[in-house]
mmCIF file of C-alpha atoms in Angstrom:
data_model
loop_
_atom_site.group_PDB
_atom_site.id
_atom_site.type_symbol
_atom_site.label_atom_id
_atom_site.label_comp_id
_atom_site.label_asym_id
_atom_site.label_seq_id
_atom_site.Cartn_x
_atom_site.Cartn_y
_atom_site.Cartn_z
ATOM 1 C CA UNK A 209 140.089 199.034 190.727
ATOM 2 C CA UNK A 210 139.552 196.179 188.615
ATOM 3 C CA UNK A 211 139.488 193.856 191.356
ATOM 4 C CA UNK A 212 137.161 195.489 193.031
ATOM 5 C CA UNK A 213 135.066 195.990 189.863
ATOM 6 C CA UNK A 214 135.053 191.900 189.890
ATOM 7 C CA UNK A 215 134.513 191.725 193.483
ATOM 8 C CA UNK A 216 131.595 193.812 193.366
ATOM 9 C CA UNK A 217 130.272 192.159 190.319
ATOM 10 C CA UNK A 218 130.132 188.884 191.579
ATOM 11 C CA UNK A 219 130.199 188.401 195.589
ATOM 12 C CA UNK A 220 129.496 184.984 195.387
ATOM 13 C CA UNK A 221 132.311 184.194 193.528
ATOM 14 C CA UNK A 222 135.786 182.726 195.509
ATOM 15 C CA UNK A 223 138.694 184.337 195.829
ATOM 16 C CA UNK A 224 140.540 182.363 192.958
ATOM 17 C CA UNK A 225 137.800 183.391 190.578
ATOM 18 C CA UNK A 226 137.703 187.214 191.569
ATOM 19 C CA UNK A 227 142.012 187.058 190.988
ATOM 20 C CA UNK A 228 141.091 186.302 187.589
ATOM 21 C CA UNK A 229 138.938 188.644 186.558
ATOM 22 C CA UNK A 230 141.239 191.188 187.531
ATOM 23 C CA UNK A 231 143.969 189.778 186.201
ATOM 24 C CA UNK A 232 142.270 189.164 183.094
ATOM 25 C CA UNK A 233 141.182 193.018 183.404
ATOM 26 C CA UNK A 234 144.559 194.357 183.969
ATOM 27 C CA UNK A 235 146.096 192.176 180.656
ATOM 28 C CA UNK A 236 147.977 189.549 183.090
ATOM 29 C CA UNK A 237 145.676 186.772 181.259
ATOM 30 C CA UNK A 238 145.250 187.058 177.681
ATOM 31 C CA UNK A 239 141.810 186.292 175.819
ATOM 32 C CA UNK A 240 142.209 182.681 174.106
ATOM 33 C CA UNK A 241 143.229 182.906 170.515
ATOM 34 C CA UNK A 242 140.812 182.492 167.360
ATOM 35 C CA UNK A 243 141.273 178.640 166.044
ATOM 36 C CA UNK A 244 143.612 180.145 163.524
ATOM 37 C CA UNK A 245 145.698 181.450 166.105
ATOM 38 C CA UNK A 246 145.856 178.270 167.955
ATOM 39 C CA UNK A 247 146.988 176.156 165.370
ATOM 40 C CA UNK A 248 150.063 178.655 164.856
ATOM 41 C CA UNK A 249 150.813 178.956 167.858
ATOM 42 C CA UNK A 250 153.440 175.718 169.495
ATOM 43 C CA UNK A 251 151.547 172.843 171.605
ATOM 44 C CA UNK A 252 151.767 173.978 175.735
ATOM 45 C CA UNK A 253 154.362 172.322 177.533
ATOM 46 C CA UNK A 254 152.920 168.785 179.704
ATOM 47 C CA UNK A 255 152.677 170.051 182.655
ATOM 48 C CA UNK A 256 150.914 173.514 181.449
ATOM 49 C CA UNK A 257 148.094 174.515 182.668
ATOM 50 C CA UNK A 258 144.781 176.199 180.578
ATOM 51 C CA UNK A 259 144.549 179.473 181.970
ATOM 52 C CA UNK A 260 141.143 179.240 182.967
ATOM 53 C CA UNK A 261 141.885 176.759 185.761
ATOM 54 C CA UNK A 262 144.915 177.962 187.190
ATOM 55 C CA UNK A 263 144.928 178.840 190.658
ATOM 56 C CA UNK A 264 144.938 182.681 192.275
ATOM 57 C CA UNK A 265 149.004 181.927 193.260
ATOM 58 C CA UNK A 266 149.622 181.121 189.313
ATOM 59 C CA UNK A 267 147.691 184.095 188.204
ATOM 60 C CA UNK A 268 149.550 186.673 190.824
ATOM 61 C CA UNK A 269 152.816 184.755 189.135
ATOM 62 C CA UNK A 270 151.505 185.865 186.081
ATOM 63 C CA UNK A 271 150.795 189.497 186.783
ATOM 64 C CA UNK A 272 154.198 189.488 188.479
ATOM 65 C CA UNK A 273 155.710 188.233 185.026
ATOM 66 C CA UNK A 274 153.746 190.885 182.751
ATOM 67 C CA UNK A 275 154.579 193.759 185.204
ATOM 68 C CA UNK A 276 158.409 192.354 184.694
ATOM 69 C CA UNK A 277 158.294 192.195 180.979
ATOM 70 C CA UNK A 278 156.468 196.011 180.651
ATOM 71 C CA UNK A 279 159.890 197.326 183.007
ATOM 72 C CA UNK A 280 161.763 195.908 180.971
ATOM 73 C CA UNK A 281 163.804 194.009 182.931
ATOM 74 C CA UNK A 282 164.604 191.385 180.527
ATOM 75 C CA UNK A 283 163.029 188.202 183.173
ATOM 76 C CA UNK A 284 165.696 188.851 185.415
ATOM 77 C CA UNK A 285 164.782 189.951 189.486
ATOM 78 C CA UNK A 286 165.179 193.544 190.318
ATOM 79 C CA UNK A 287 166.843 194.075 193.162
ATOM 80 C CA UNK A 288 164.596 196.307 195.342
ATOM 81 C CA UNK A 289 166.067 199.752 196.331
ATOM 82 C CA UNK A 290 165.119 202.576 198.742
ATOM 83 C CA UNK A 291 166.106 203.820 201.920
ATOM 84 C CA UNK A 292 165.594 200.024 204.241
ATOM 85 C CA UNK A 293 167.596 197.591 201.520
ATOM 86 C CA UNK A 294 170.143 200.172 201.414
ATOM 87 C CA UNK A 295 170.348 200.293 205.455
ATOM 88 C CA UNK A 296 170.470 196.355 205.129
ATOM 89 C CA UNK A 297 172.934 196.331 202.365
ATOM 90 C CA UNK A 298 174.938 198.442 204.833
ATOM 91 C CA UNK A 299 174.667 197.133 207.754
ATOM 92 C CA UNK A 300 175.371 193.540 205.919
ATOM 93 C CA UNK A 301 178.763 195.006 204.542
ATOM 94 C CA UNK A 302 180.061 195.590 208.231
ATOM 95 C CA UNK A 303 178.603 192.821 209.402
ATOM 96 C CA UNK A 304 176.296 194.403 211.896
ATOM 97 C CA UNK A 305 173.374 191.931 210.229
ATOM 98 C CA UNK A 306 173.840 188.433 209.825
ATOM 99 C CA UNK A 307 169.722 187.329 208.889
ATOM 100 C CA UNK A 308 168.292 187.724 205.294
ATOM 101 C CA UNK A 309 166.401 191.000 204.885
ATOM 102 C CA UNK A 310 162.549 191.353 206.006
ATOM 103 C CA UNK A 311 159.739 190.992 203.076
ATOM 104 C CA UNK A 312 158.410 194.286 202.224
ATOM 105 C CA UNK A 313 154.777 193.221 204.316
ATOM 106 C CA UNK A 314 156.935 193.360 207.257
ATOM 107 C CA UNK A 315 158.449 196.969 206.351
ATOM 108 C CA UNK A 316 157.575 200.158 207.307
ATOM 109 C CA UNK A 317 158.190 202.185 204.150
ATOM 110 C CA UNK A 318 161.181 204.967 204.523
ATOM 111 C CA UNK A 319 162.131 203.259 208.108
ATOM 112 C CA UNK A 320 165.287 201.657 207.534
ATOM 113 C CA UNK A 321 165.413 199.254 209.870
ATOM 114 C CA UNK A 322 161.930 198.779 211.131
ATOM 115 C CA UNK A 323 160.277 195.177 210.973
ATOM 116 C CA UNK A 324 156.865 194.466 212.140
ATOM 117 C CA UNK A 325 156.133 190.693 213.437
ATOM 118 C CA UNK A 326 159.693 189.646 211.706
ATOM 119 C CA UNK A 327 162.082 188.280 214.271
ATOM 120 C CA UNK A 328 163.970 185.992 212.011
ATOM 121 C CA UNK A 329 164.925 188.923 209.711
ATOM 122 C CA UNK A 330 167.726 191.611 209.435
ATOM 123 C CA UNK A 331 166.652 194.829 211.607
ATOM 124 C CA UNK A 332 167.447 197.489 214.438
ATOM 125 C CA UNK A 333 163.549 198.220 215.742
ATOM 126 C CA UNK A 334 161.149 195.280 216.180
ATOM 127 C CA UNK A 335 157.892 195.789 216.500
ATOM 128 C CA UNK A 336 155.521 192.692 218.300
ATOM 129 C CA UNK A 337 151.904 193.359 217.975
ATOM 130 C CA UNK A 338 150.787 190.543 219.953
ATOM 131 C CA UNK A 339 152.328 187.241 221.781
ATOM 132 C CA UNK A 340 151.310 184.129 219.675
ATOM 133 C CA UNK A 341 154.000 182.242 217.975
ATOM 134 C CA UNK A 342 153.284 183.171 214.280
ATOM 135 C CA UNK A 343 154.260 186.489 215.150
ATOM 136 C CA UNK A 344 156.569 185.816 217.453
ATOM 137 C CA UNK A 345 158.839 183.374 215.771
ATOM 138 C CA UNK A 346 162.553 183.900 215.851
ATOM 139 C CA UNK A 347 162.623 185.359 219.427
ATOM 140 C CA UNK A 348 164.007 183.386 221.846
ATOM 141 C CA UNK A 349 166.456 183.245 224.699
ATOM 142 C CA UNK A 350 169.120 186.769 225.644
ATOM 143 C CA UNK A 351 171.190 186.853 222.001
ATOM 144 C CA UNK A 352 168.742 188.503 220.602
ATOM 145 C CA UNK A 353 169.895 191.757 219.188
ATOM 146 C CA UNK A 354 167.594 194.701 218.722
ATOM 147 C CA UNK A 355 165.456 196.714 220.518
ATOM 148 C CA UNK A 356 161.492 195.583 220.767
ATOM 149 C CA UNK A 357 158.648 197.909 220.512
ATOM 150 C CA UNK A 358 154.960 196.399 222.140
ATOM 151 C CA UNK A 359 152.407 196.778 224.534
ATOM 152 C CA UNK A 360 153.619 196.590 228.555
ATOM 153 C CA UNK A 361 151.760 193.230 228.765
ATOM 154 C CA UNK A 362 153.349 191.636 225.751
ATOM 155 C CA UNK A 363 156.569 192.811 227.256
ATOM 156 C CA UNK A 364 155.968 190.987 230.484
ATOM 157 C CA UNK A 365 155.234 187.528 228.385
ATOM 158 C CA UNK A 366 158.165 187.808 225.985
ATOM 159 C CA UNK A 367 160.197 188.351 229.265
ATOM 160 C CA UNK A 368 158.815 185.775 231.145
ATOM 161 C CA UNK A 369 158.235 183.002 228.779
ATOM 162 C CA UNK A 370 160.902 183.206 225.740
ATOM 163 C CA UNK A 371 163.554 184.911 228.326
ATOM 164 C CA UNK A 372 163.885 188.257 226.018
ATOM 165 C CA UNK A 373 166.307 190.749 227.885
ATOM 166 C CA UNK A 374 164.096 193.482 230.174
ATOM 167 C CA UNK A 375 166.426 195.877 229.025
ATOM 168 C CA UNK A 376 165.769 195.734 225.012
ATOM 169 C CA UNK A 377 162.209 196.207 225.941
ATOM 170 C CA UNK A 378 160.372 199.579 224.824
ATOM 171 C CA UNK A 379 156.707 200.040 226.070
ATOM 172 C CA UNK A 380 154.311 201.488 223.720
ATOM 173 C CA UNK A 381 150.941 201.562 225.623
ATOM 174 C CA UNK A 382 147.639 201.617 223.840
ATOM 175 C CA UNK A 383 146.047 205.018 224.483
ATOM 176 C CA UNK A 384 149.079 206.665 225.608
ATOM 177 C CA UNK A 385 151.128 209.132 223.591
ATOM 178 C CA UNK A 386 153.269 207.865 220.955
ATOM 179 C CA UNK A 387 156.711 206.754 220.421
ATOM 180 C CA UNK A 388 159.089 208.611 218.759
ATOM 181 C CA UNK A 389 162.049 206.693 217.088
ATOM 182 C CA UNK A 390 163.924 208.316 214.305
ATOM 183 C CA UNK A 391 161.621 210.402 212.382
ATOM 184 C CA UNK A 392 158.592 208.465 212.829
ATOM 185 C CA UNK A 393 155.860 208.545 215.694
ATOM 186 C CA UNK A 394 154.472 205.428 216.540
ATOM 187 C CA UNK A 395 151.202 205.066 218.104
ATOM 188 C CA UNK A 396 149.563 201.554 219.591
ATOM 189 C CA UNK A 397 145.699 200.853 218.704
ATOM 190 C CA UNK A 398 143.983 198.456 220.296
ATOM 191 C CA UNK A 399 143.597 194.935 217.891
ATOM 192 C CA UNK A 400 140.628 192.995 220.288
ATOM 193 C CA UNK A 401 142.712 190.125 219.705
ATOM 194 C CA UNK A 402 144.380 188.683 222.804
ATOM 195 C CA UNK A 403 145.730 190.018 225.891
ATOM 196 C CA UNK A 404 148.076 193.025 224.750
ATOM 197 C CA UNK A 405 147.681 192.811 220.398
ATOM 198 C CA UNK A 406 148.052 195.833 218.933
ATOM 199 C CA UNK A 407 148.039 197.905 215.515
ATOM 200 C CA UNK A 408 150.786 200.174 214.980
ATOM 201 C CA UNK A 409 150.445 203.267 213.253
ATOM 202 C CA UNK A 410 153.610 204.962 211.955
ATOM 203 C CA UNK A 411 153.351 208.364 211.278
ATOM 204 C CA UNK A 412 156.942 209.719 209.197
ATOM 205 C CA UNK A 413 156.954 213.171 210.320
ATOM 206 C CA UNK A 414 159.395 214.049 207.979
ATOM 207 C CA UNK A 415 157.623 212.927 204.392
ATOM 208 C CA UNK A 416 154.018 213.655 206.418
ATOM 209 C CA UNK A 417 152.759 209.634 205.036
ATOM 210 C CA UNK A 418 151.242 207.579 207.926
ATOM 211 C CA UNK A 419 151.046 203.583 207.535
ATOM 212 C CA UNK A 420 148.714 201.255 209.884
ATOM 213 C CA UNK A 421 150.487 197.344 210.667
ATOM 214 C CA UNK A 422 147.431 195.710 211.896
ATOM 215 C CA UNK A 423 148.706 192.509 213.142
ATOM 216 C CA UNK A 424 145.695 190.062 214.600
ATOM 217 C CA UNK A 425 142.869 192.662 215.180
ATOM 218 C CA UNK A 426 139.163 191.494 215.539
ATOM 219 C CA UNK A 427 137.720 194.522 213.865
ATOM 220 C CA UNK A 428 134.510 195.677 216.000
ATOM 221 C CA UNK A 429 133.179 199.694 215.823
ATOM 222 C CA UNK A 430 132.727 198.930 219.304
ATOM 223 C CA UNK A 431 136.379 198.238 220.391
ATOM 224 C CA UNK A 432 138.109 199.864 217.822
ATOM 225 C CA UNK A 433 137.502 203.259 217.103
ATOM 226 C CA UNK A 434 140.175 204.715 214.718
ATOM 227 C CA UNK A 435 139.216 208.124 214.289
ATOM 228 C CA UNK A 436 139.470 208.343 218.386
ATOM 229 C CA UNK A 437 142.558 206.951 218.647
ATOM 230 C CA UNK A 438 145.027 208.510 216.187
ATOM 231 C CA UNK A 439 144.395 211.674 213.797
ATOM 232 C CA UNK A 440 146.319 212.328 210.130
ATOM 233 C CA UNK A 441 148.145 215.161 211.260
ATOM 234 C CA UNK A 442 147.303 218.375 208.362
ATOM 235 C CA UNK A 443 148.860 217.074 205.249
ATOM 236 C CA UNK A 444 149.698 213.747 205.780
ATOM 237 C CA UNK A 445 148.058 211.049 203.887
ATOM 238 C CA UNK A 446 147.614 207.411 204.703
ATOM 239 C CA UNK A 447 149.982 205.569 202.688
ATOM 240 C CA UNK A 448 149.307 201.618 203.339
ATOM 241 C CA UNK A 449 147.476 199.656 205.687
ATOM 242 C CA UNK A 450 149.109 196.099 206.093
ATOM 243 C CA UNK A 451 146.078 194.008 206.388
ATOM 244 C CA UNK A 452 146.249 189.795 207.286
ATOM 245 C CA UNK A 453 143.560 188.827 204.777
ATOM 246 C CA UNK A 454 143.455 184.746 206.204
ATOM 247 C CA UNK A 455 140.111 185.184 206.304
ATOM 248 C CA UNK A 456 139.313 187.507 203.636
ATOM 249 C CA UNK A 457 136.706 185.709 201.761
ATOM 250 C CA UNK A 458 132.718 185.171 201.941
ATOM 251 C CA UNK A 459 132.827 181.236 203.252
ATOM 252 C CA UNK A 460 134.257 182.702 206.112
ATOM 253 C CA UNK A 461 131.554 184.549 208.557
ATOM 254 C CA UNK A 462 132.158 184.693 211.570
ATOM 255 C CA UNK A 463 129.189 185.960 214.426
ATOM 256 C CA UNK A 464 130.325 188.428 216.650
ATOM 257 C CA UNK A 465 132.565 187.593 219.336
ATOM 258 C CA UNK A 466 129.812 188.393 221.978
ATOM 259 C CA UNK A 467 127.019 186.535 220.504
ATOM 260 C CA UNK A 468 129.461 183.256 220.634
ATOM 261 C CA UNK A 469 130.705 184.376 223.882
ATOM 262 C CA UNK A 470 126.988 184.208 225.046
ATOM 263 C CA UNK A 471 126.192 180.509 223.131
ATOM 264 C CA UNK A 472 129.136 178.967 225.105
ATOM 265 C CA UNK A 473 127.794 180.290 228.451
ATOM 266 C CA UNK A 474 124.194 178.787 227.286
ATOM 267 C CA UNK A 475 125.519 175.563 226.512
ATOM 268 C CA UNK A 476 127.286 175.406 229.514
ATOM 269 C CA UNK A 477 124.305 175.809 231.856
ATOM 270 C CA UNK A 478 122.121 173.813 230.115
ATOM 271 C CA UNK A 479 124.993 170.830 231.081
ATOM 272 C CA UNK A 480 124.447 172.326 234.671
ATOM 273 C CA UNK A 481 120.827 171.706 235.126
ATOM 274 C CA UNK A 482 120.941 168.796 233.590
ATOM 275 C CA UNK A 483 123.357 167.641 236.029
ATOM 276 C CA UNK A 484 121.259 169.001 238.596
ATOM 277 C CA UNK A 485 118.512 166.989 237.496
ATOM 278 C CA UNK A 486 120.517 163.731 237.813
ATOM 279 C CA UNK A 487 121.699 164.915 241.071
ATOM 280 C CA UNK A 488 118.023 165.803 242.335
ATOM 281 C CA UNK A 489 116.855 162.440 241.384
ATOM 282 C CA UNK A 490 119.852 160.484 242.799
ATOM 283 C CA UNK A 491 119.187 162.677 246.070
ATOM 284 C CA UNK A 492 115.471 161.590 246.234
ATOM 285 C CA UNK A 493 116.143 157.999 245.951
ATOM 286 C CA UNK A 494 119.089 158.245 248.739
ATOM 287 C CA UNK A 495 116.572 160.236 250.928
ATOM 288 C CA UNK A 496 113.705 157.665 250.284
ATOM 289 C CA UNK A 497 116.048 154.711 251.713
ATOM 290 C CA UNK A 498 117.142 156.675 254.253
ATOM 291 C CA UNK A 499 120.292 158.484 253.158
ATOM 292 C CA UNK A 500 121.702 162.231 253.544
ATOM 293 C CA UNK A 501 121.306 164.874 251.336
ATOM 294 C CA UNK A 502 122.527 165.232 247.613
ATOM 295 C CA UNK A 503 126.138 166.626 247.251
ATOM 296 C CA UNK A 504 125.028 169.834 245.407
ATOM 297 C CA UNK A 505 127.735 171.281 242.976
ATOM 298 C CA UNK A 506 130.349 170.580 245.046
ATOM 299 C CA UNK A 507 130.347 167.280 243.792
ATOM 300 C CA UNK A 508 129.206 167.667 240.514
ATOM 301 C CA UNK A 509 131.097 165.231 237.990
ATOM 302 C CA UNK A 510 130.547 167.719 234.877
ATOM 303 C CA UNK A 511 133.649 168.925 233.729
ATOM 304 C CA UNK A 512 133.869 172.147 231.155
ATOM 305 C CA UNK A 513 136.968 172.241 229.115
ATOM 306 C CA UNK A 514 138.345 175.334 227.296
ATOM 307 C CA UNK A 515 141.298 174.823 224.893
ATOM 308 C CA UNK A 516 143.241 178.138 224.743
ATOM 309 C CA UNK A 517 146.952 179.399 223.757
ATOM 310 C CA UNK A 518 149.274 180.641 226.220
ATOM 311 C CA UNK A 519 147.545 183.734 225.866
ATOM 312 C CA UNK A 520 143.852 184.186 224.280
ATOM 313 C CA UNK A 521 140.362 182.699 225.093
ATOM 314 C CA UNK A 522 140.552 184.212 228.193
ATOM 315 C CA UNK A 523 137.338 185.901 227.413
ATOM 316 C CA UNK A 524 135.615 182.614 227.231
ATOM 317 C CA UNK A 525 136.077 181.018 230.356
ATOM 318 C CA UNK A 526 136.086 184.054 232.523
ATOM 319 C CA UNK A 527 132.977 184.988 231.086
ATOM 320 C CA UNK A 528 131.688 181.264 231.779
ATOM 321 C CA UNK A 529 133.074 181.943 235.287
ATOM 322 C CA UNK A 530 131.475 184.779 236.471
ATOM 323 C CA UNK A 531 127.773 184.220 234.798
ATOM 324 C CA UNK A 532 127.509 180.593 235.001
ATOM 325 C CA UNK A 533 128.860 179.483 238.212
ATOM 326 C CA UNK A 534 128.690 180.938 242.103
ATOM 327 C CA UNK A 535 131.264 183.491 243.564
ATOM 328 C CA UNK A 536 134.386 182.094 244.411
ATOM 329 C CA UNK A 537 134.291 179.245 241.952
ATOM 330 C CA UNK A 538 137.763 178.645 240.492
ATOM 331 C CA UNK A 539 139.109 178.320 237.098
ATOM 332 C CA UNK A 540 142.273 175.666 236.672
ATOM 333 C CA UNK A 541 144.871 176.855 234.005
ATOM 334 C CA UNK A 542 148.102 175.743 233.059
ATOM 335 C CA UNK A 543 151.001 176.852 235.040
ATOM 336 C CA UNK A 544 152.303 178.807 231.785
ATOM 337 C CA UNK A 545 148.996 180.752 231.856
ATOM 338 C CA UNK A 546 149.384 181.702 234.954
#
């Protein structure tokens, strides 16, 4: 609440500066002493830093640290409990898992063994919302051990280009009816991210609390209609939505994806008539001593260059394709795109 109290307050201020004000709100930051105070109190170590210029990581240290202190734990680390450490604290002791345990943004709450986007962590069900390497990282080659939960055309990539096993593969297809593992139901929701990115929303049956792993999703009311494509059953709540907040912050504003879709496909015929032009005028001068025709756009010299991943972007140049250029023109990719 405080944070967004600060938020609200001030939307021009940067993330950093919001962190403070709710830390300062919520006691992590104490107001500076009276001059009395401060000449009783011992000099700050050298390397301190005044707590009105310390970054948003030192300030979530020192919420962390007051939160500590008020549970009484004496400074030491808690060791976290619940039903997943206790299924990796088990499965460690027979030696079933030999990778550290998954951070609790890559957890499914009351799902022992569930990780989300966390292939170089301890687990039984994977979950891949989308092929790009930051969420993919840790699986490669047939060793891997686990079974792996995404979307039939994130499947076919992890099959085809990192060698993944067909047989650990479990299709969850957006739209269709949802997965059941365990006690939880897990249904995929389009992310209008790249080919295949999903959300996953895990509904636990059992305690009736629903959580929503969003992944990469380019949220659009458009292409993502959540109250279409799952329901809270009657009684369930939603618990937590895992959220990637990279660009959670007002520098960043970005114009929807069709408007810049549309820019790109302006810039790149206003190359083509100019090119045109120059062609037009080199054809009247061949024509005026005599020569053939111009070459028209079969020999045009202009060439349009799209950087993309393995997957993603597609959107781009197809787009490009199909409303700048004739039927039939091709598009060259990469023989790992293809």
């Amino acid at each position: 609440a405080a944070l967004a109290a600060g938020a609200c307050a001030a939307p021009t201020r940067n993330a950093a500066q919001v962190l403070m004000a709710a830390a300062k709100a919520t006691g992590a930051l104490s107001p500076a002493p009276t001059p009395a105070a401060a000449a009783a109190q011992p000099p700050p170590p050298a390397d301190g830093v005044a707590a009105e210029k310390r970054s948003a990581v030192q300030v979530l240290m020192a919420a962390a640290a007051a939160r500590t202190a008020v549970n009484g734990s004496g400074g030491k680390r808690q060791r976290r409990t619940g039903p997943a450490s206790r299924w990796w604290e088990a499965q460690r002791g027979v030696g079933v898992v030999s990778l550290p345990p998954p951070p609790m943004h890559k957890v499914v709450p009351g799902a022992p063994g569930f990780v989300v986007d966390g292939f170089r962590y301890g687990g039984a069900h994977y979950f891949l919302t989308h092929f790009h390497s930051d969420h993919y990282g840790g699986l490669y080659g047939s060793k891997f051990r686990g079974l792996i939960y995404c979307t039939p055309t994130t499947g076919r990539l992890i099959v085809q280009q990192l060698a993944v096993r067909p047989e650990v593969v479990r299709e969850v297809r957006v739209g269709g009816p949802p997965v059941v593992v365990d006690d939880f139901a897990i249904t995929a929701i389009e992310a209008n991210h790249c080919p295949g990115a999903a959300m996953f929303w895990f509904c636990d049956r059992k305690r009736r609390r629903c959580f929503l792993h969003c992944g990469d999703c380019r949220y659009d009311r458009s292409e993502i209609r959540l109250t279409k494509a799952v329901r809270l059953p009657p009684s369930h709540v939603l618990d937590t939505v895992y959220l990637d907040t990279t660009y959670c912050n007002p520098r960043y504003c970005f114009m929807p994806q069709r408007q810049a879709i549309s820019a790109v496909c302006d810039r790149v015929r206003a190359a083509l008539k100019e090119e045109e032009r120059q062609n037009s005028s080199v054809s009247s001068l061949a024509s005026f001593f005599g020569g053939g025709a111009g070459r028209g756009r079969s020999g045009g010299k202009t060439l349009f260059v799209f950087g993309t991943y393995t997957i993603g972007k597609e959107r781009v140049f197809l787009s490009v394709a199909r409303s700048c250029f004739p039927p039939g023109e091709k598009v060259y990719v990469s023989s790992r795109k293809l």
